[in-house]
mmCIF file of C-alpha atoms in Angstrom:
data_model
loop_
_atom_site.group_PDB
_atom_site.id
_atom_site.type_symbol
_atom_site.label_atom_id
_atom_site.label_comp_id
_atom_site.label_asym_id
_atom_site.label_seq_id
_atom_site.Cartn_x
_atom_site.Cartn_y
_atom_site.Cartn_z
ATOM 1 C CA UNK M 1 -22.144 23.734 9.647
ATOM 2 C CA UNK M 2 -19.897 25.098 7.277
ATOM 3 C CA UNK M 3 -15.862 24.571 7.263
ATOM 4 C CA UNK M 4 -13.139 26.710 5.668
ATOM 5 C CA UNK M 5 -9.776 25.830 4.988
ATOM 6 C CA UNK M 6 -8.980 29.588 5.013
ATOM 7 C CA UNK M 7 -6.184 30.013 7.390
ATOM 8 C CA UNK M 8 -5.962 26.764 8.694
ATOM 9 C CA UNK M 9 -2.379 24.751 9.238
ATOM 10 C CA UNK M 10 -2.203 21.981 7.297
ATOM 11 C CA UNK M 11 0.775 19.580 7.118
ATOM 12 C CA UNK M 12 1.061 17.251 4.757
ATOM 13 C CA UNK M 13 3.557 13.962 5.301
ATOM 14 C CA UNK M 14 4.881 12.587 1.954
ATOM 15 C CA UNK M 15 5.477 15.842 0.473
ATOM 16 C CA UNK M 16 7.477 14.978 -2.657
ATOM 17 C CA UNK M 17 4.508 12.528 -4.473
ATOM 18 C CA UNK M 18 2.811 14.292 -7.213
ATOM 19 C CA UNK M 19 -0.866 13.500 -4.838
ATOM 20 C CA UNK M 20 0.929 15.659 -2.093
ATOM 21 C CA UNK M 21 1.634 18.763 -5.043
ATOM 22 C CA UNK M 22 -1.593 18.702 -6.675
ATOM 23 C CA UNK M 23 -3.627 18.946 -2.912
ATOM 24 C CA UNK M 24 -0.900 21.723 -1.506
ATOM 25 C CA UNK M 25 -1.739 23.491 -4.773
ATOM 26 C CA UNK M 26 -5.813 23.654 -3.845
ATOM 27 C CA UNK M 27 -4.849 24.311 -0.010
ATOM 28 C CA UNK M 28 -2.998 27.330 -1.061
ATOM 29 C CA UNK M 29 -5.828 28.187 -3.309
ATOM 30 C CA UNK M 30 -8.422 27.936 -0.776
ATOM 31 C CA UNK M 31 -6.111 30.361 1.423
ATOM 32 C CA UNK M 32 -4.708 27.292 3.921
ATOM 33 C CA UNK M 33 -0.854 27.746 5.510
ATOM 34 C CA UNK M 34 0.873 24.506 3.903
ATOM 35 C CA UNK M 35 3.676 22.508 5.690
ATOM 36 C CA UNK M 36 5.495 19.690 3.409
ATOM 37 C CA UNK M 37 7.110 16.511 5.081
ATOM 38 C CA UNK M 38 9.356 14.352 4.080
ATOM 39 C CA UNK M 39 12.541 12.190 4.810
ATOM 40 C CA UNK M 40 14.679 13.723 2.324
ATOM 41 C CA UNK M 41 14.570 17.443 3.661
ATOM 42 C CA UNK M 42 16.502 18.725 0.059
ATOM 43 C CA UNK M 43 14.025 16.918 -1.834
ATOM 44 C CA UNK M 44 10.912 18.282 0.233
ATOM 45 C CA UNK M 45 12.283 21.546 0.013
ATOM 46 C CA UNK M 46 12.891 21.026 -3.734
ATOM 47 C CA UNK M 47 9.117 20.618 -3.934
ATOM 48 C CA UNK M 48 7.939 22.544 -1.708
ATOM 49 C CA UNK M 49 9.958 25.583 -3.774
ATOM 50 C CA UNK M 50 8.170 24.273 -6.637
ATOM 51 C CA UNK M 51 4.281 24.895 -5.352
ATOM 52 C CA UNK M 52 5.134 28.037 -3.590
ATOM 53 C CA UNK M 53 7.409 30.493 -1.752
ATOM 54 C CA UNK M 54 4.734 30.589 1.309
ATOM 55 C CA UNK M 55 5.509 26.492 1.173
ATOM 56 C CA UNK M 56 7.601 25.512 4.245
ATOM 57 C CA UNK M 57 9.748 22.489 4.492
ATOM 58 C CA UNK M 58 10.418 19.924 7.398
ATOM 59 C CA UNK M 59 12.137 16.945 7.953
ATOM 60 C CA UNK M 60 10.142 13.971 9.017
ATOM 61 C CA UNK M 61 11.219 10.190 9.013
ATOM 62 C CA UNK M 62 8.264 8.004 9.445
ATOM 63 C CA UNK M 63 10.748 4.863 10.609
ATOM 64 C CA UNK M 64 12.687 7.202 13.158
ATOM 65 C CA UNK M 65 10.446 8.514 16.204
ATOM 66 C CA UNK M 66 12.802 10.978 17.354
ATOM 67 C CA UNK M 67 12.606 12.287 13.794
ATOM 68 C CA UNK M 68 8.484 12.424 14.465
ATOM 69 C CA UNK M 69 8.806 14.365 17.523
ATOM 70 C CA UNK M 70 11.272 16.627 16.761
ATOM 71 C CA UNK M 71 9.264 17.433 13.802
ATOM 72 C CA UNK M 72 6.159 18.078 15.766
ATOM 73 C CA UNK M 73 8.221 20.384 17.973
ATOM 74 C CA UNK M 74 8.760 22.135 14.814
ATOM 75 C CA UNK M 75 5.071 22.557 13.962
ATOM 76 C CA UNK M 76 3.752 22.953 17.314
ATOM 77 C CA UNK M 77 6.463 26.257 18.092
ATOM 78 C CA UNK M 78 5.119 27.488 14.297
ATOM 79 C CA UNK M 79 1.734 28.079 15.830
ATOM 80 C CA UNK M 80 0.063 24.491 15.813
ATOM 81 C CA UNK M 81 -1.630 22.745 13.828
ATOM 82 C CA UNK M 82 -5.210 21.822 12.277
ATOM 83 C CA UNK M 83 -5.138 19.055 9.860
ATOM 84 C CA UNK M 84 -2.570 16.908 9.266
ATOM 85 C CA UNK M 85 -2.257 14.569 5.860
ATOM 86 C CA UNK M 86 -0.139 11.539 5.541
ATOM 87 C CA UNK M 87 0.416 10.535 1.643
ATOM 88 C CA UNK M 88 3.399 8.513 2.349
ATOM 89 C CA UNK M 89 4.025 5.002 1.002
ATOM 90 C CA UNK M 90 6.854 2.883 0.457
ATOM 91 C CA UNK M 91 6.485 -0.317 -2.146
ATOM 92 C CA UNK M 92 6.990 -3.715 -1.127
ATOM 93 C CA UNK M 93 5.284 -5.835 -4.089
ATOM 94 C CA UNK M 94 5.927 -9.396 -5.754
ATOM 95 C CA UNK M 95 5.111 -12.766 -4.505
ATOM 96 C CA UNK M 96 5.497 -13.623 -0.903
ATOM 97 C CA UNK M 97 8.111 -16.320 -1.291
ATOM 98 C CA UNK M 98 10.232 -12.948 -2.608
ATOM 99 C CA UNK M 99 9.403 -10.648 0.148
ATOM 100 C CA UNK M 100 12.291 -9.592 1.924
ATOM 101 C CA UNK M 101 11.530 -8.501 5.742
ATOM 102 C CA UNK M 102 13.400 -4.920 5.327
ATOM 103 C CA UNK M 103 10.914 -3.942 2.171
ATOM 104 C CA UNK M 104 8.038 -5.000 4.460
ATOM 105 C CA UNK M 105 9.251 -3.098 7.320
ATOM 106 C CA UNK M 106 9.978 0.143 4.999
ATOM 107 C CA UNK M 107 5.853 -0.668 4.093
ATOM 108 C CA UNK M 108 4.505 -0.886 7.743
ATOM 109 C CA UNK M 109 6.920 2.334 8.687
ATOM 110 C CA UNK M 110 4.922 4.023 6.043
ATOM 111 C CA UNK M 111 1.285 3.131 6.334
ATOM 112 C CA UNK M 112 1.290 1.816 9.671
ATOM 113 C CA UNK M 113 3.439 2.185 12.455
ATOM 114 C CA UNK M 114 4.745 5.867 10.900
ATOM 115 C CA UNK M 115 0.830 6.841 11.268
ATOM 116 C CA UNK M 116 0.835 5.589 14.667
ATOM 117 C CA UNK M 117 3.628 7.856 15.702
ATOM 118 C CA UNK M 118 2.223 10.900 13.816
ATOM 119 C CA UNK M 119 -0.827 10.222 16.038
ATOM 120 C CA UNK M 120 0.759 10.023 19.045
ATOM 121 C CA UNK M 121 2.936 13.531 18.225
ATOM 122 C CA UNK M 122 0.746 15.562 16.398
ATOM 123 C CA UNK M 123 -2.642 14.550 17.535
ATOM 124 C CA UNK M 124 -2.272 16.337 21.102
ATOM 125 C CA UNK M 125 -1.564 19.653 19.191
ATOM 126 C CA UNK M 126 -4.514 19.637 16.641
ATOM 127 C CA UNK M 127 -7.001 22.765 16.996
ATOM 128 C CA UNK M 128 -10.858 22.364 17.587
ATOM 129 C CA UNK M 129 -12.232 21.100 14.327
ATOM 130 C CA UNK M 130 -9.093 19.773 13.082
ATOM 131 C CA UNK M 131 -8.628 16.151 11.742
ATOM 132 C CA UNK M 132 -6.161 13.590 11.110
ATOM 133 C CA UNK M 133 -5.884 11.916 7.374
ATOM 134 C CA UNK M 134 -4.000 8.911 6.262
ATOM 135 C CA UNK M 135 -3.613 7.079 2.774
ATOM 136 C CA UNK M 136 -4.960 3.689 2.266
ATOM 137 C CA UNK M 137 -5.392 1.987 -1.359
ATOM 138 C CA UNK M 138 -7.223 0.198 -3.487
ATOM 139 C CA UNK M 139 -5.284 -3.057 -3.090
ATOM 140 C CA UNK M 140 -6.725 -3.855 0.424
ATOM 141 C CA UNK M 141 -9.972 -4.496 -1.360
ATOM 142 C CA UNK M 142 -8.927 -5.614 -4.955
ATOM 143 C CA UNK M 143 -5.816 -7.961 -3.622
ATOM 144 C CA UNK M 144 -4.215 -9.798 -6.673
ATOM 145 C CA UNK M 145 -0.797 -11.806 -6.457
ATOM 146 C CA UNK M 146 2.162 -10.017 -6.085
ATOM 147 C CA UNK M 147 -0.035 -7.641 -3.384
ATOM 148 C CA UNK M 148 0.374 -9.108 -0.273
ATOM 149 C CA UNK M 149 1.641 -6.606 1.523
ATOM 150 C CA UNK M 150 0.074 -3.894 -0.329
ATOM 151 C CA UNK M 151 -3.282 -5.290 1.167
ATOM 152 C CA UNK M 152 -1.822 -5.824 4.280
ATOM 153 C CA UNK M 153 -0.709 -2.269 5.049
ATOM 154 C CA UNK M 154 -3.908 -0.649 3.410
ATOM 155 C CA UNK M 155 -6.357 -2.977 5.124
ATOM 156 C CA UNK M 156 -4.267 -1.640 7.998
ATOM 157 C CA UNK M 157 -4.711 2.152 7.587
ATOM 158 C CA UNK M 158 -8.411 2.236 7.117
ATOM 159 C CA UNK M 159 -8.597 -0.424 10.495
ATOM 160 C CA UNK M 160 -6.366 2.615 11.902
ATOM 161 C CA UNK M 161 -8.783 5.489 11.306
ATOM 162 C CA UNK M 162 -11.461 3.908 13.022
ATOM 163 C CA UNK M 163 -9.746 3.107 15.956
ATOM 164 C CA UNK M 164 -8.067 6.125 16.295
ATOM 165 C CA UNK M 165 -11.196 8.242 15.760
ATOM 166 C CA UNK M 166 -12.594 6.691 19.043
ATOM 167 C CA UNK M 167 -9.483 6.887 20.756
ATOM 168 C CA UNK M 168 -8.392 10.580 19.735
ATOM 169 C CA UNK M 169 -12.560 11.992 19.545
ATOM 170 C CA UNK M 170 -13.499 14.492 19.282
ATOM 171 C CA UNK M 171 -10.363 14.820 16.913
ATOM 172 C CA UNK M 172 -11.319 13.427 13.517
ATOM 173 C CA UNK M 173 -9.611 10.574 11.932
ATOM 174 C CA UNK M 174 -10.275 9.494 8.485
ATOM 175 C CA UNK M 175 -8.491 7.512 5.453
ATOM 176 C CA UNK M 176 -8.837 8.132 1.868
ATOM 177 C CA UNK M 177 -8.550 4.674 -0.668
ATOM 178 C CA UNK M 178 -6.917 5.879 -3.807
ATOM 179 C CA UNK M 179 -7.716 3.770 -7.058
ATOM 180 C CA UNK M 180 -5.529 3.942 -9.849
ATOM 181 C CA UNK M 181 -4.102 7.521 -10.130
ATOM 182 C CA UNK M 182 -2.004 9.032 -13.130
ATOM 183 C CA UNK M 183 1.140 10.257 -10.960
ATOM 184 C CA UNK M 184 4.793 9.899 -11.763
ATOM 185 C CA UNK M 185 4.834 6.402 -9.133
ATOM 186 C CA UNK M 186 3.853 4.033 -12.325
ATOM 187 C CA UNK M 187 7.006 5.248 -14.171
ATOM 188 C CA UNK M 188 8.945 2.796 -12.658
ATOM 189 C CA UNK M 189 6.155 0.496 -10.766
ATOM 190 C CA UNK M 190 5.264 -1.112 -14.359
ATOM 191 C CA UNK M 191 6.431 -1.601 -17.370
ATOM 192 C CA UNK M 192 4.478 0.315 -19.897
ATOM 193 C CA UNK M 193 2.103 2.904 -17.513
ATOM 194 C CA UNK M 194 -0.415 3.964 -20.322
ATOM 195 C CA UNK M 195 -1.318 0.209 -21.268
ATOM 196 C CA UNK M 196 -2.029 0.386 -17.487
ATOM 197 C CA UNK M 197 -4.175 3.319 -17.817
ATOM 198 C CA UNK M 198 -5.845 2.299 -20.726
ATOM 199 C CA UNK M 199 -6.682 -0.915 -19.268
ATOM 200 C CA UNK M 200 -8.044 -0.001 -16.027
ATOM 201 C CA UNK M 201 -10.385 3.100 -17.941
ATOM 202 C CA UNK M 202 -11.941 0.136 -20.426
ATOM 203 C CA UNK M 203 -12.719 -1.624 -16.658
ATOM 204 C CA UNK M 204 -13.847 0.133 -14.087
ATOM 205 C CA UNK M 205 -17.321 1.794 -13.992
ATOM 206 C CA UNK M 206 -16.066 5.691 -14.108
ATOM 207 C CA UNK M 207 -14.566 4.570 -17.376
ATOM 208 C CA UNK M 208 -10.796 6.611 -16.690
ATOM 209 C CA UNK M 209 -8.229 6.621 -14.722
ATOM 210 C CA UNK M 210 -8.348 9.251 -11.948
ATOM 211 C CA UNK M 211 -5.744 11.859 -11.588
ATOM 212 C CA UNK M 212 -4.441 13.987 -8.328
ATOM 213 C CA UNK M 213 -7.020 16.460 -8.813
ATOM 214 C CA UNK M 214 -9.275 14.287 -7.964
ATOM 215 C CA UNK M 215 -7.601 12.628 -4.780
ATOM 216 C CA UNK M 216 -7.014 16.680 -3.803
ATOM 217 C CA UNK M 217 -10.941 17.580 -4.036
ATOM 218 C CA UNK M 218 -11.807 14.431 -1.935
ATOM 219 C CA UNK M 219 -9.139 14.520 0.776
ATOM 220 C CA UNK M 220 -10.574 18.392 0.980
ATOM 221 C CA UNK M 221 -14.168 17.018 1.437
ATOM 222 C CA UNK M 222 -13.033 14.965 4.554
ATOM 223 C CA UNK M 223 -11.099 18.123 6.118
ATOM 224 C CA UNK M 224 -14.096 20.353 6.017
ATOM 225 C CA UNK M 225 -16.510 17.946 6.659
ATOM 226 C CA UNK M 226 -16.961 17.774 10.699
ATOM 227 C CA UNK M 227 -19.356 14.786 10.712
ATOM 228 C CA UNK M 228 -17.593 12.587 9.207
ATOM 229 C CA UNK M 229 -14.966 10.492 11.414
ATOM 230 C CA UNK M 230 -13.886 6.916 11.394
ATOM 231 C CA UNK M 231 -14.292 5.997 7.919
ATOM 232 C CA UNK M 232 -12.767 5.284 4.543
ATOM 233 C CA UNK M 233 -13.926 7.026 1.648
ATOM 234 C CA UNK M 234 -12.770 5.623 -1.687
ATOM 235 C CA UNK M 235 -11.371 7.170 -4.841
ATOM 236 C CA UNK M 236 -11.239 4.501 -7.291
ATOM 237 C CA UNK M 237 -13.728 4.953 -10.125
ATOM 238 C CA UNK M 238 -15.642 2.246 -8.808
ATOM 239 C CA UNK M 239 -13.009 -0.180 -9.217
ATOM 240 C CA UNK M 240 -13.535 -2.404 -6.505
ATOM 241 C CA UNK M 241 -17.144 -3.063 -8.175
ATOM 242 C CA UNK M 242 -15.471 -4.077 -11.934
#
């Protein structure tokens, strides 16, 4: 059974990340309507400019329901939707005697409870065929210190898809497990980024880092697949294996 992305609504949460440019980008290609998300409307719109003129814009605050809902209202009087795609993610990294409950909450908002409410708004409105897609990560199954909650709120997402794939059927629900990906995020997340790359390339069995065309052809693999619901597929080179 073959899938198309031609014509289909997709809306993608977390619009501003260089992941969220790079799979807009192939949607458009592929002949897909593209919605962008994100809390900061003037940034979204910013980057939404940036991919294309046919790009819309929408405000959408994972940690504020009524900024969920109103957003859905939004999408649902544009027509509806078919696939919606949740890139966001907020950092809250170092050891756990450090943590600081408002980072942690800012994490969960992102990759947890924000997905929840996404589900809740949006899923009632997805067409036949249509799926839902959130972002997990590599450091639920490669935890190191310093990555506590990191592997708590990706542990979390992929535990999300599967429940809400039963819950929401015979609306898809999926998750995607990045590995290390050359975006604009390791800027400021280390200190030197391409010692980073360089070291994770010499380690992990793909031998390179992957970059956002890579994340774009895989989350584009779980839209049009229809048999595949419930599950985590991971981008990471391998890396959990090294």
């Amino acid at each position: 059974m073959a899938y198309s992305l031609k014509d289909k609504h997709v809306l993608i949460v977390g619009g501003s990340s260089d992941i969220a440019a790079a799979l807009a980008t192939d949607l458009l290609r592929e002949g897909a309507r593209v919605t962008l998300a994100g809390r900061d409307i003037e940034k979204t719109a910013v980057a939404a400019k940036a991919i294309g003129d046919a790009v819309r814009p929408v405000a959408l605050d994972l940690s504020d329901e009524g900024s969920v809902q109103a957003a859905a209202d939004q999408v649902r009087a544009a027509g509806g939707l078919d696939h919606l795609v949740s890139v966001a993610a907020e950092r809250a990294s170092g050891p756990v005697a450090s943590l600081e409950r408002r980072a942690l909450l800012a994490a969960f908002d992102a990759k947890v409870l924000g997905p929840i409410l996404l589900a809740k708004h949006f899923a009632p409105m997805i067409a036949e065929g249509g799926s839902l897609l959130f972002f997990s990560g590599l450091g639920a199954w490669r935890p190191s210190p310093g990555g506590v909650a990191m592997a708590a709120t990706n542990g979390s997402v992929s535990a999300l898809a599967s429940a809400l794939a039963v819950e929401l059927a015979p609306t898809r629900v999926n998750a995607i497990s990045p590995g290390v990906i050359t975006t604009s995020a390791w800027n400021t997340a280390v200190p030197d980024k391409n010692e980073l790359f360089q070291r994770v390339a010499a380690s992990v069995p793909a031998r390179r880092v992957g970059e956002p065309s890579d994340v774009s052809a895989a989350t584009r693999a779980l839209l049009t697949n229809p048999f595949i619901t419930g599950e985590t597929l991971h981008v990471d080179g391998g890396a959990r294996w090294a």
